Short mmCIF file of C-alpha atoms and ligand atoms in Angstrom, two decimals:
data_model
loop_
_atom_site.label_atom_id
_atom_site.label_comp_id
_atom_site.label_asym_id
_atom_site.label_seq_id
_atom_site.Cartn_x
_atom_site.Cartn_y
_atom_site.Cartn_z
CA MET A 160 -41.37 -105.73 -167.97
CA GLU A 161 -45.00 -106.86 -168.06
CA GLN A 162 -46.43 -103.34 -168.07
CA ASN A 163 -44.33 -102.35 -171.10
CA ARG A 164 -45.78 -105.10 -173.27
CA GLY A 165 -48.85 -103.05 -174.21
CA SER A 166 -52.50 -104.11 -174.43
CA TRP A 167 -55.68 -103.48 -176.40
CA GLY A 168 -57.37 -100.14 -175.75
CA SER A 169 -60.81 -101.76 -175.44
CA ASN A 170 -62.61 -105.05 -175.99
CA ILE A 171 -64.29 -103.74 -179.12
CA GLY A 172 -60.87 -102.71 -180.42
CA PHE A 173 -59.59 -106.24 -179.80
CA LEU A 174 -62.67 -107.75 -181.44
CA LEU A 175 -62.31 -105.62 -184.58
CA ALA A 176 -58.62 -106.51 -184.79
CA ALA A 177 -59.32 -110.24 -184.36
CA ILE A 178 -62.13 -110.08 -186.91
CA GLY A 179 -59.75 -108.13 -189.15
CA SER A 180 -57.20 -110.91 -188.84
CA ALA A 181 -59.81 -113.52 -189.69
CA VAL A 182 -61.44 -111.60 -192.54
CA GLY A 183 -58.94 -111.62 -195.36
CA LEU A 184 -58.17 -112.95 -198.80
CA GLY A 185 -59.30 -116.33 -197.49
CA ASN A 186 -62.87 -115.01 -197.17
CA ILE A 187 -63.14 -112.94 -200.28
CA TRP A 188 -61.19 -115.12 -202.63
CA GLY A 189 -60.71 -118.58 -201.12
CA PHE A 190 -64.17 -119.16 -199.68
CA PRO A 191 -66.24 -118.47 -202.82
CA TYR A 192 -64.00 -120.44 -205.12
CA LYS A 193 -63.53 -123.41 -202.81
CA MET A 194 -67.26 -123.47 -202.33
CA GLY A 195 -67.65 -123.44 -206.11
CA LYS A 196 -65.16 -126.23 -206.63
CA SER A 197 -66.70 -128.34 -203.89
CA GLY A 198 -70.26 -128.32 -205.12
CA GLY A 199 -71.67 -125.30 -203.28
CA PHE A 200 -74.13 -126.18 -200.56
CA THR A 201 -72.49 -129.36 -199.16
CA PHE A 202 -69.31 -127.38 -198.62
CA LEU A 203 -71.21 -124.67 -196.76
CA LEU A 204 -72.83 -127.21 -194.46
CA ILE A 205 -69.58 -128.99 -193.61
CA TYR A 206 -67.85 -125.66 -193.15
CA LEU A 207 -70.46 -124.52 -190.61
CA LEU A 208 -70.25 -127.77 -188.62
CA LEU A 209 -66.48 -127.55 -188.51
CA ALA A 210 -66.63 -123.91 -187.47
CA VAL A 211 -68.78 -124.78 -184.43
CA PHE A 212 -67.14 -128.02 -183.27
CA VAL A 213 -63.54 -127.30 -184.18
CA GLY A 214 -63.04 -123.61 -185.03
CA PHE A 215 -64.88 -122.20 -182.02
CA ILE A 216 -63.09 -124.59 -179.64
CA ILE A 217 -59.62 -123.83 -180.98
CA MET A 218 -60.38 -120.12 -181.02
CA MET A 219 -61.19 -120.25 -177.28
CA GLY A 220 -58.15 -122.46 -176.70
CA GLU A 221 -55.76 -120.10 -178.47
CA LEU A 222 -57.10 -116.89 -176.93
CA SER A 223 -56.94 -118.40 -173.45
CA LEU A 224 -53.47 -119.83 -174.08
CA GLY A 225 -52.21 -116.38 -174.99
CA ARG A 226 -53.98 -114.58 -172.18
CA LYS A 227 -53.03 -117.11 -169.51
CA THR A 228 -49.33 -116.90 -170.26
CA GLY A 229 -49.24 -113.25 -171.37
CA LYS A 230 -46.78 -114.33 -174.05
CA GLY A 231 -46.56 -114.80 -177.80
CA THR A 232 -46.65 -118.24 -179.40
CA VAL A 233 -43.21 -119.59 -178.53
CA GLY A 234 -43.34 -118.36 -174.94
CA ALA A 235 -46.92 -119.57 -174.45
CA TYR A 236 -46.23 -123.18 -175.45
CA ARG A 237 -42.91 -123.22 -173.67
CA SER A 238 -44.37 -122.14 -170.37
CA LEU A 239 -47.21 -124.67 -170.44
CA SER A 240 -45.90 -127.86 -171.95
CA LYS A 241 -42.83 -130.05 -171.67
CA ARG A 242 -43.58 -132.39 -174.52
CA PHE A 243 -45.04 -129.89 -176.98
CA LYS A 244 -43.01 -126.79 -176.20
CA TRP A 245 -41.66 -126.71 -179.76
CA ILE A 246 -45.10 -126.25 -181.39
CA GLY A 247 -44.66 -122.54 -180.82
CA TRP A 248 -41.91 -122.54 -183.40
CA LEU A 249 -44.23 -124.09 -185.96
CA ALA A 250 -46.65 -121.25 -185.28
CA VAL A 251 -43.99 -118.60 -185.88
CA PHE A 252 -42.67 -120.29 -188.99
CA SER A 253 -46.08 -120.63 -190.67
CA PRO A 254 -47.13 -116.95 -190.54
CA PHE A 255 -43.74 -116.03 -191.92
CA VAL A 256 -44.25 -118.44 -194.83
CA ILE A 257 -47.83 -117.28 -195.42
CA MET A 258 -46.60 -113.71 -195.72
CA SER A 259 -44.44 -114.72 -198.69
CA PHE A 260 -47.50 -114.94 -200.89
CA TYR A 261 -50.00 -112.91 -198.89
CA SER A 262 -47.99 -109.74 -199.47
CA VAL A 263 -47.69 -110.48 -203.19
CA LEU A 264 -51.46 -110.88 -203.47
CA GLY A 265 -51.86 -107.68 -201.44
CA GLY A 266 -49.61 -106.02 -204.01
CA TYR A 267 -51.85 -107.29 -206.82
CA CYS A 268 -54.82 -105.64 -205.06
CA ILE A 269 -53.04 -102.28 -204.93
CA GLU A 270 -52.21 -102.62 -208.63
CA TYR A 271 -55.81 -103.43 -209.58
CA MET A 272 -57.17 -100.64 -207.42
CA SER A 273 -54.91 -98.09 -209.08
CA LEU A 274 -55.78 -99.51 -212.47
CA ASN A 275 -59.49 -99.01 -211.89
CA LEU A 276 -58.79 -95.57 -210.54
CA SER A 277 -57.01 -94.63 -213.73
CA ASN A 278 -59.85 -96.14 -215.78
CA LEU A 279 -62.17 -93.91 -213.78
CA ALA A 280 -60.04 -90.83 -214.33
CA PHE A 281 -59.47 -91.47 -218.03
CA ALA A 282 -62.92 -92.72 -218.97
CA GLY A 283 -63.15 -93.57 -222.65
CA ALA A 284 -59.53 -94.70 -222.98
CA GLU A 285 -58.87 -98.14 -224.39
CA ILE A 286 -59.79 -100.76 -221.80
CA LYS A 287 -58.15 -104.18 -221.75
CA THR A 288 -59.84 -107.44 -220.78
CA GLY A 289 -59.22 -108.91 -217.33
CA ALA A 290 -57.13 -111.71 -218.85
CA ASP A 291 -54.90 -109.24 -220.73
CA LEU A 292 -54.42 -107.14 -217.61
CA PHE A 293 -53.62 -110.13 -215.46
CA GLY A 294 -51.15 -111.46 -218.01
CA ALA A 295 -49.51 -108.04 -218.34
CA MET A 296 -49.21 -107.77 -214.57
CA LEU A 297 -47.68 -111.22 -214.07
CA THR A 298 -45.16 -110.77 -216.83
CA ASN A 299 -43.93 -107.55 -215.28
CA PRO A 300 -41.94 -108.96 -212.35
CA PHE A 301 -40.42 -105.61 -211.45
CA GLY A 302 -43.89 -104.07 -211.06
CA CYS A 303 -45.05 -107.01 -208.91
CA VAL A 304 -42.06 -106.62 -206.58
CA MET A 305 -42.69 -102.87 -206.30
CA PHE A 306 -46.36 -103.31 -205.41
CA THR A 307 -45.43 -106.04 -202.92
CA LEU A 308 -42.97 -103.60 -201.38
CA LEU A 309 -45.67 -100.94 -201.18
CA PHE A 310 -47.99 -103.38 -199.42
CA LEU A 311 -45.28 -104.23 -196.90
CA VAL A 312 -44.53 -100.55 -196.29
CA ILE A 313 -48.18 -100.01 -195.34
CA CYS A 314 -48.05 -102.99 -192.96
CA TYR A 315 -44.77 -101.76 -191.51
CA LEU A 316 -46.26 -98.36 -190.71
CA ILE A 317 -49.21 -99.96 -188.93
CA ASN A 318 -47.27 -102.59 -186.97
CA ARG A 319 -44.64 -100.16 -185.79
CA GLY A 320 -47.44 -98.19 -184.08
CA GLY A 321 -47.98 -101.16 -181.74
CA VAL A 322 -51.01 -103.19 -180.75
CA SER A 323 -53.35 -100.39 -179.67
CA GLY A 324 -51.63 -97.48 -181.46
CA GLY A 325 -51.34 -99.20 -184.85
CA ILE A 326 -53.27 -102.46 -185.29
CA GLU A 327 -56.34 -101.48 -183.25
CA LYS A 328 -56.52 -98.02 -184.80
CA PHE A 329 -56.39 -99.37 -188.36
CA ASN A 330 -59.07 -101.98 -187.76
CA LYS A 331 -61.43 -99.58 -186.02
CA VAL A 332 -61.74 -97.65 -189.26
CA GLY A 333 -60.95 -100.43 -191.73
CA MET A 334 -63.46 -103.05 -190.62
CA PRO A 335 -66.62 -100.89 -190.68
CA ALA A 336 -65.47 -99.43 -194.02
CA LEU A 337 -64.96 -102.92 -195.42
CA PHE A 338 -68.45 -103.94 -194.34
CA VAL A 339 -70.11 -100.95 -196.01
CA MET A 340 -68.19 -101.53 -199.24
CA LEU A 341 -69.12 -105.20 -199.22
CA VAL A 342 -72.81 -104.32 -198.94
CA ILE A 343 -72.47 -101.91 -201.91
CA ILE A 344 -70.84 -104.64 -204.04
CA ILE A 345 -73.51 -107.20 -203.02
CA ILE A 346 -76.31 -104.87 -204.10
CA ARG A 347 -74.62 -104.27 -207.46
CA SER A 348 -73.85 -107.96 -207.93
CA LEU A 349 -77.36 -109.19 -207.15
CA THR A 350 -79.00 -106.70 -209.51
CA LEU A 351 -77.07 -108.01 -212.53
CA PRO A 352 -79.20 -110.11 -214.94
CA GLY A 353 -78.52 -113.81 -214.32
CA ALA A 354 -77.28 -113.26 -210.77
CA MET A 355 -79.95 -115.60 -209.38
CA GLU A 356 -78.25 -118.56 -211.05
CA GLY A 357 -75.19 -117.74 -208.95
CA LEU A 358 -77.26 -117.63 -205.77
CA LYS A 359 -78.83 -120.99 -206.58
CA PHE A 360 -75.36 -122.37 -207.23
CA MET A 361 -74.42 -121.36 -203.71
CA PHE A 362 -77.49 -122.30 -201.74
CA VAL A 363 -79.48 -124.98 -203.59
CA PRO A 364 -78.17 -128.48 -202.83
CA GLY A 365 -76.99 -130.28 -205.95
CA TYR A 366 -77.58 -127.29 -208.24
CA ALA A 367 -73.91 -126.90 -209.23
CA VAL A 368 -73.94 -130.33 -210.87
CA LYS A 369 -77.53 -130.11 -212.19
CA ALA A 370 -76.95 -126.78 -213.96
CA GLY A 371 -73.62 -127.98 -215.38
CA PHE A 372 -71.19 -125.75 -213.47
CA ILE A 373 -69.22 -128.82 -212.40
CA LYS A 374 -69.31 -132.30 -213.90
CA GLU A 375 -69.72 -134.33 -210.74
CA ALA A 376 -69.87 -133.71 -207.02
CA PRO A 377 -66.45 -134.13 -205.38
CA LYS A 378 -65.82 -136.93 -202.87
CA PHE A 379 -66.87 -136.33 -199.29
CA ALA A 380 -63.31 -136.63 -197.98
CA THR A 381 -62.12 -134.02 -200.48
CA VAL A 382 -64.86 -131.62 -199.42
CA LEU A 383 -64.02 -132.22 -195.77
CA ALA A 384 -60.32 -131.52 -196.31
CA THR A 385 -61.04 -128.43 -198.40
CA ALA A 386 -63.60 -127.05 -195.94
CA GLY A 387 -61.33 -127.84 -192.98
CA GLY A 388 -58.27 -126.19 -194.46
CA GLN A 389 -60.36 -123.20 -195.45
CA MET A 390 -61.93 -122.90 -192.00
CA PHE A 391 -58.51 -122.84 -190.31
CA PHE A 392 -57.05 -120.35 -192.69
CA SER A 393 -60.11 -118.13 -192.57
CA LEU A 394 -60.28 -118.07 -188.77
CA SER A 395 -56.51 -117.40 -188.50
CA LEU A 396 -56.10 -120.51 -186.37
CA ALA A 397 -53.00 -122.62 -185.67
CA MET A 398 -50.81 -119.76 -186.83
CA GLY A 399 -50.17 -118.11 -183.52
CA ALA A 400 -52.22 -115.05 -184.46
CA MET A 401 -54.98 -115.61 -181.91
CA ILE A 402 -52.51 -116.65 -179.21
CA THR A 403 -50.62 -113.42 -179.86
CA TYR A 404 -53.75 -111.23 -179.91
CA GLY A 405 -55.05 -113.03 -176.79
CA SER A 406 -51.83 -112.27 -174.94
CA TYR A 407 -52.65 -108.55 -175.08
CA LEU A 408 -56.20 -109.02 -173.75
CA SER A 409 -57.31 -108.04 -170.27
CA LYS A 410 -58.34 -110.73 -167.77
CA GLN A 411 -61.91 -109.56 -167.29
CA GLU A 412 -62.94 -109.95 -170.94
CA ASP A 413 -65.29 -112.80 -171.84
CA LEU A 414 -63.38 -115.28 -174.02
CA VAL A 415 -66.41 -117.44 -174.80
CA LYS A 416 -68.43 -114.52 -176.10
CA ASN A 417 -65.45 -113.04 -177.94
CA SER A 418 -64.63 -116.35 -179.64
CA ALA A 419 -68.23 -116.81 -180.72
CA ILE A 420 -68.38 -113.26 -182.12
CA ILE A 421 -65.15 -113.72 -184.12
CA VAL A 422 -66.26 -117.06 -185.60
CA ILE A 423 -69.76 -115.78 -186.45
CA ALA A 424 -68.50 -112.50 -187.94
CA ASP A 425 -65.91 -114.25 -190.07
CA THR A 426 -68.44 -116.78 -191.36
CA ILE A 427 -70.96 -114.04 -192.14
CA VAL A 428 -68.36 -112.03 -194.07
CA ALA A 429 -67.23 -115.13 -195.98
CA THR A 430 -70.82 -115.89 -196.97
CA MET A 431 -71.40 -112.24 -197.87
CA ALA A 432 -68.24 -112.25 -199.97
CA GLY A 433 -69.54 -115.35 -201.74
CA ILE A 434 -72.81 -113.51 -202.47
CA ALA A 435 -70.83 -110.54 -203.78
CA VAL A 436 -68.49 -112.53 -205.98
CA ILE A 437 -70.19 -115.68 -207.30
CA PRO A 438 -73.45 -114.19 -208.66
CA ALA A 439 -71.46 -111.43 -210.41
CA ALA A 440 -69.11 -113.94 -212.00
CA VAL A 441 -72.01 -116.19 -213.04
CA ALA A 442 -74.04 -113.25 -214.40
CA ASN A 443 -71.09 -112.17 -216.49
CA GLY A 444 -70.59 -115.72 -217.79
CA ILE A 445 -74.27 -116.00 -218.73
CA ALA A 446 -74.06 -112.68 -220.59
CA GLN A 447 -71.10 -114.05 -222.56
CA ILE A 448 -72.92 -117.30 -223.32
CA ASN A 449 -75.98 -115.36 -224.50
CA ALA A 450 -73.75 -113.21 -226.71
CA GLY A 451 -72.54 -116.42 -228.41
CA ALA A 452 -69.03 -116.54 -226.91
CA THR A 453 -66.84 -119.45 -227.91
CA VAL A 454 -63.92 -121.20 -226.19
CA ILE A 455 -61.18 -123.60 -227.24
CA ASP A 456 -61.97 -127.05 -225.89
CA ALA A 457 -59.19 -128.28 -223.60
CA VAL A 458 -59.54 -131.88 -224.78
CA THR A 459 -60.22 -131.59 -228.51
CA GLY A 460 -58.41 -128.30 -229.09
CA LEU A 461 -61.37 -127.19 -231.24
CA GLU A 462 -63.48 -124.08 -230.92
CA ARG A 463 -66.92 -124.64 -229.40
CA ALA A 464 -69.76 -122.64 -227.81
CA MET A 465 -69.16 -121.54 -224.21
CA THR A 466 -71.15 -123.37 -221.50
CA PHE A 467 -71.74 -123.01 -217.75
CA ALA A 468 -68.75 -125.29 -217.10
CA ASP A 469 -66.50 -122.65 -218.72
CA ILE A 470 -67.45 -119.91 -216.26
CA LYS A 471 -64.28 -119.46 -214.21
CA LEU A 472 -65.14 -119.52 -210.53
CA GLY A 473 -61.80 -120.61 -209.11
CA GLY A 474 -58.16 -119.71 -208.67
CA PRO A 475 -56.53 -116.30 -208.85
CA SER A 476 -58.40 -115.70 -212.09
CA LEU A 477 -61.69 -115.30 -210.20
CA LEU A 478 -60.50 -112.18 -208.43
CA PHE A 479 -58.18 -110.71 -211.01
CA VAL A 480 -59.68 -111.78 -214.35
CA THR A 481 -63.37 -112.67 -213.99
CA LEU A 482 -64.27 -109.85 -211.61
CA GLN A 483 -62.25 -107.28 -213.51
CA ASP A 484 -64.28 -108.27 -216.59
CA VAL A 485 -67.47 -107.86 -214.56
CA PHE A 486 -66.51 -104.29 -213.68
CA GLN A 487 -65.49 -103.50 -217.23
CA ALA A 488 -68.79 -104.81 -218.56
CA MET A 489 -70.65 -102.32 -216.34
CA GLY A 490 -69.72 -99.35 -218.52
CA THR A 491 -68.81 -95.95 -217.07
CA VAL A 492 -69.70 -96.81 -213.46
CA GLY A 493 -67.68 -100.05 -213.66
CA PRO A 494 -64.31 -98.62 -212.61
CA LEU A 495 -65.96 -97.00 -209.57
CA PHE A 496 -67.19 -100.40 -208.39
CA GLY A 497 -63.76 -101.76 -209.29
CA VAL A 498 -62.04 -99.24 -207.02
CA ILE A 499 -64.47 -100.01 -204.17
CA PHE A 500 -64.04 -103.76 -204.59
CA TYR A 501 -60.24 -103.88 -204.77
CA LEU A 502 -59.95 -101.38 -201.91
CA LEU A 503 -62.17 -103.66 -199.85
CA VAL A 504 -59.97 -106.66 -200.64
CA LEU A 505 -56.88 -104.60 -199.88
CA ILE A 506 -58.16 -103.59 -196.43
CA ALA A 507 -59.00 -107.23 -195.72
CA ALA A 508 -55.51 -108.27 -196.80
CA ILE A 509 -53.80 -105.60 -194.69
CA SER A 510 -55.80 -106.37 -191.54
CA SER A 511 -54.78 -110.04 -191.83
CA ALA A 512 -51.17 -109.39 -192.81
CA ILE A 513 -50.56 -107.18 -189.79
CA SER A 514 -51.70 -110.01 -187.51
CA LEU A 515 -49.29 -112.41 -189.21
CA ILE A 516 -46.44 -109.92 -188.86
CA GLU A 517 -47.38 -109.31 -185.22
CA VAL A 518 -46.89 -113.02 -184.40
CA VAL A 519 -43.23 -112.77 -185.39
CA VAL A 520 -42.74 -109.27 -183.93
CA THR A 521 -44.23 -110.29 -180.58
CA TYR A 522 -41.85 -113.25 -180.44
CA PHE A 523 -38.82 -110.95 -180.72
CA MET A 524 -40.27 -108.37 -178.34
CA ASP A 525 -40.97 -111.06 -175.72
CA ARG A 526 -37.50 -112.47 -176.16
CA ALA A 527 -35.99 -109.07 -175.47
CA ALA A 528 -38.18 -108.72 -172.38
CA GLU A 529 -37.06 -112.14 -171.13
CA LYS A 530 -33.50 -110.89 -171.28
CA GLY A 531 -34.56 -107.89 -169.25
CA LYS A 532 -34.32 -105.51 -172.19
CA GLN A 533 -36.95 -103.23 -173.69
CA GLY A 534 -37.30 -104.32 -177.35
CA ASN A 535 -37.15 -101.65 -180.02
CA ARG A 536 -40.47 -102.23 -181.83
CA PRO A 537 -39.86 -100.08 -184.95
CA LYS A 538 -36.54 -101.82 -185.49
CA VAL A 539 -37.97 -105.30 -184.96
CA VAL A 540 -40.90 -104.59 -187.31
CA LEU A 541 -38.50 -103.27 -189.92
CA TRP A 542 -36.32 -106.41 -189.83
CA VAL A 543 -39.31 -108.72 -189.94
CA CYS A 544 -40.77 -106.86 -192.92
CA LEU A 545 -37.41 -106.91 -194.71
CA ALA A 546 -37.09 -110.66 -194.20
CA ILE A 547 -40.61 -111.11 -195.56
CA LEU A 548 -39.72 -108.93 -198.53
CA VAL A 549 -36.90 -111.33 -199.44
CA GLU A 550 -39.12 -114.43 -199.58
CA ALA A 551 -42.00 -112.49 -201.14
CA THR A 552 -39.68 -111.32 -203.91
CA VAL A 553 -39.21 -114.94 -204.96
CA VAL A 554 -42.98 -115.41 -205.19
CA ALA A 555 -43.48 -112.05 -206.94
CA LEU A 556 -40.74 -112.71 -209.50
CA ASP A 557 -42.18 -116.13 -210.21
CA GLY A 558 -45.49 -114.51 -211.28
CA LEU A 559 -47.57 -117.65 -210.58
CA GLY A 560 -45.14 -119.73 -212.55
CA THR A 561 -44.95 -117.51 -215.62
CA ASN A 562 -41.54 -115.97 -214.97
CA VAL A 563 -38.07 -116.45 -213.67
CA LEU A 564 -37.21 -118.39 -210.52
CA ASN A 565 -39.59 -121.18 -211.34
CA ILE A 566 -38.02 -124.44 -210.27
CA TRP A 567 -41.27 -126.38 -209.96
CA VAL A 568 -41.88 -127.15 -213.61
CA PRO A 569 -38.46 -128.76 -214.14
CA LEU A 570 -38.82 -130.58 -210.82
CA GLN A 571 -42.20 -131.91 -211.79
CA ASN A 572 -40.95 -132.93 -215.18
CA SER A 573 -38.12 -134.86 -213.59
CA PHE A 574 -39.90 -136.47 -210.68
CA GLY A 575 -43.60 -136.02 -211.42
CA VAL A 576 -44.49 -136.38 -207.75
CA ILE A 577 -45.57 -132.92 -206.75
CA GLY A 578 -49.17 -133.68 -207.58
CA GLU A 579 -51.59 -130.81 -207.20
CA PHE A 580 -49.05 -127.99 -207.24
CA ASN A 581 -49.82 -125.50 -209.93
CA ASP A 582 -46.12 -125.44 -210.64
CA CYS A 583 -45.43 -122.20 -208.83
CA TRP A 584 -43.85 -120.84 -205.67
CA LEU A 585 -47.14 -119.48 -204.36
CA ASP A 586 -48.64 -122.97 -204.33
CA PHE A 587 -45.58 -124.43 -202.70
CA MET A 588 -45.64 -121.87 -199.88
CA ASP A 589 -49.41 -122.29 -199.54
CA THR A 590 -49.12 -126.08 -199.28
CA LEU A 591 -46.38 -125.82 -196.71
CA SER A 592 -48.25 -123.39 -194.48
CA GLU A 593 -52.00 -123.69 -195.01
CA GLY A 594 -51.99 -127.28 -196.22
CA ILE A 595 -49.63 -129.00 -193.81
CA ALA A 596 -48.41 -126.76 -190.96
CA MET A 597 -51.85 -125.44 -190.00
CA PRO A 598 -53.74 -128.74 -189.48
CA LEU A 599 -50.60 -130.28 -187.98
CA GLY A 600 -50.25 -127.40 -185.53
CA ALA A 601 -53.91 -127.65 -184.55
CA LEU A 602 -53.68 -131.42 -184.10
CA LEU A 603 -50.68 -131.09 -181.80
CA MET A 604 -52.25 -128.22 -179.90
CA SER A 605 -55.44 -130.21 -179.23
CA LEU A 606 -53.38 -133.21 -178.10
CA MET A 607 -51.42 -130.98 -175.77
CA VAL A 608 -54.47 -129.27 -174.26
CA GLY A 609 -56.68 -132.37 -174.27
CA TRP A 610 -54.22 -134.93 -172.96
CA GLU A 611 -51.12 -133.29 -171.49
CA ILE A 612 -51.97 -130.07 -169.67
CA LYS A 613 -55.70 -131.02 -169.59
CA PRO A 614 -58.59 -128.79 -170.68
CA LYS A 615 -59.12 -127.58 -167.10
CA THR A 616 -55.92 -125.52 -167.29
CA LEU A 617 -57.46 -123.39 -170.03
CA LEU A 618 -60.99 -123.55 -168.65
CA ASP A 619 -59.76 -121.89 -165.45
CA GLU A 620 -58.45 -119.06 -167.60
CA ILE A 621 -61.63 -118.90 -169.68
CA HIS A 622 -63.77 -118.68 -166.53
CA GLN A 623 -61.94 -115.59 -165.33
CA GLY A 624 -64.23 -113.47 -167.48
CA SER A 625 -67.04 -115.87 -168.33
CA ALA A 626 -69.57 -117.94 -166.43
CA ALA A 627 -70.70 -119.81 -169.55
CA LYS A 628 -71.26 -123.53 -168.95
CA ILE A 629 -69.02 -124.88 -171.65
CA ASP A 630 -66.70 -127.17 -169.68
CA GLY A 631 -68.08 -130.48 -170.91
CA PHE A 632 -68.40 -129.33 -174.53
CA PHE A 633 -64.93 -127.77 -174.54
CA SER A 634 -63.22 -130.81 -172.99
CA PHE A 635 -64.99 -133.36 -175.17
CA CYS A 636 -64.29 -131.46 -178.40
CA MET A 637 -60.68 -130.74 -177.46
CA LYS A 638 -59.97 -134.35 -176.52
CA PHE A 639 -61.80 -136.21 -179.26
CA ILE A 640 -63.52 -134.18 -181.99
CA VAL A 641 -60.69 -131.77 -182.78
CA PRO A 642 -57.89 -134.38 -183.02
CA LEU A 643 -60.07 -136.67 -185.12
CA GLY A 644 -61.16 -133.83 -187.40
CA MET A 645 -57.59 -132.60 -187.73
CA LEU A 646 -56.29 -136.03 -188.58
CA LEU A 647 -58.92 -136.46 -191.29
CA ILE A 648 -58.19 -133.02 -192.69
CA LEU A 649 -54.44 -133.62 -192.66
CA VAL A 650 -54.69 -136.99 -194.39
CA GLY A 651 -57.20 -135.51 -196.86
CA GLN A 652 -54.82 -132.64 -197.68
CA VAL A 653 -51.83 -134.93 -198.17
CA ASP A 654 -53.99 -137.27 -200.24
CA THR A 655 -55.19 -134.45 -202.51
CA PHE A 656 -51.77 -132.86 -202.90
CA PHE A 657 -49.92 -136.04 -203.71
CA HIS A 658 -52.72 -137.99 -205.43
CA LEU A 659 -52.22 -140.94 -203.11
CA GLY A 660 -55.77 -142.22 -203.53
CA ILE A 661 -56.23 -142.94 -199.79
CA PHE A 662 -59.87 -141.83 -199.84
N1 PFF B 938 -57.56 -115.33 -191.97
C1 PFF B 938 -56.86 -114.75 -193.07
C2 PFF B 938 -57.68 -114.89 -194.34
O1 PFF B 938 -58.79 -115.44 -194.29
O2 PFF B 938 -57.23 -114.46 -195.38
C3 PFF B 938 -55.48 -115.31 -193.27
C4 PFF B 938 -54.69 -115.51 -192.02
C5 PFF B 938 -54.38 -114.43 -191.21
C6 PFF B 938 -54.30 -116.79 -191.65
C7 PFF B 938 -53.70 -114.62 -190.02
C8 PFF B 938 -53.63 -116.99 -190.48
C9 PFF B 938 -53.34 -115.90 -189.67
F1 PFF B 938 -52.67 -116.11 -188.58
#
């Protein structure tokens, strides 16, 4: 059965697909706003350290785990470990949960792209503000479900083509296109008046507080937990994606070099996305302040002049309200940049979503092979996408807590224990997967590799295609640094979500 499993067409094809999995909404949306919320530069520094000492190590670990066993997540853990064989299930469950909101956000991108396209085609027609558009979109649950469906249909068509015939093909065109579009948006963003304030916010230590963007710097533990969670999500780790992609990789490829390239490329794109998004949002805010804009004060309820602290750099509003306003403020060329930007985000979302879907698909395909049968890929992909559509419909109908199916507000009113949830299904699913399952999965994986099967088991696999002298570094990080970092991140996440005040 082994030869029927399929493999990547080339190493560059694998690399583009892995980078495609890593580069997603997490880079373009999550990274800039988490960086903003966490005081800019400190976050960047911690993120980079974590990427080298934790992200790079786990990336090598996952790719080698997949390649060594030639199996998807469940099969890989099962064949290597007695004590931890069930972790594989965690890593099939989490991608499935992530897809519940990832596909809804992908649907939003399609909607915004078409909206800008129609603004481009019907120049001069009445144009709504970003906030009005976002509100109109969320309160139209039927539309949200339809766009989510459209997003899933695109993913279905790609995944059914297989690893080299679908995923690799899409990324070979999609990734270079995304890069070019990102450069175009960066140039436009940095040439807006006031953009330099945004750059300083990102790269000058302490500037976010000094200039009044945020009141005070967040606690170190909070920044660590935020940066850690973000790093995992952004690198597609502890979700089975890299184990799955690694299982289709040929033995002679260099896993050390490949892991380094994926981590570096993802970090560069996240930083570039920050440079594309933050300065544009700040420039637009400054233009509003200079024009004498006012806001309603959240505490006093009175109208007052807008300040730097009112520039929205976080949450879904950054992508779908603030940036839409930026494009609208650009005049006739605005919608063109809008189309480019939302298409870019859409490609990033698709290339990540197909890796999440592939984790689940590969599990079913491997299971069929174990039973001596040849799995029917199109059928498996169809069922997986349909199951995702069901859970995504709940998130889409909820409209970030504005619509039907919202059980979180009444729950919070009754028990008041859900802490940081924004009272919506998306946050619940995000907490479950990104917040808890991801660091937990990584912690267990490092314990398994570091202490049960021993790092040497994976190092032997890594050395099949690489002579790099990383044994000491890999073993030390896997045994001590990764578990410690994961534990801190996990406790930090739980602390933030439930307001326990541990740190
Ligand atoms: N890395 C993706 C992002 O940054 O948006 C999300 C993701 C994809 C997470 C695949 C996990 C995964 F397995």
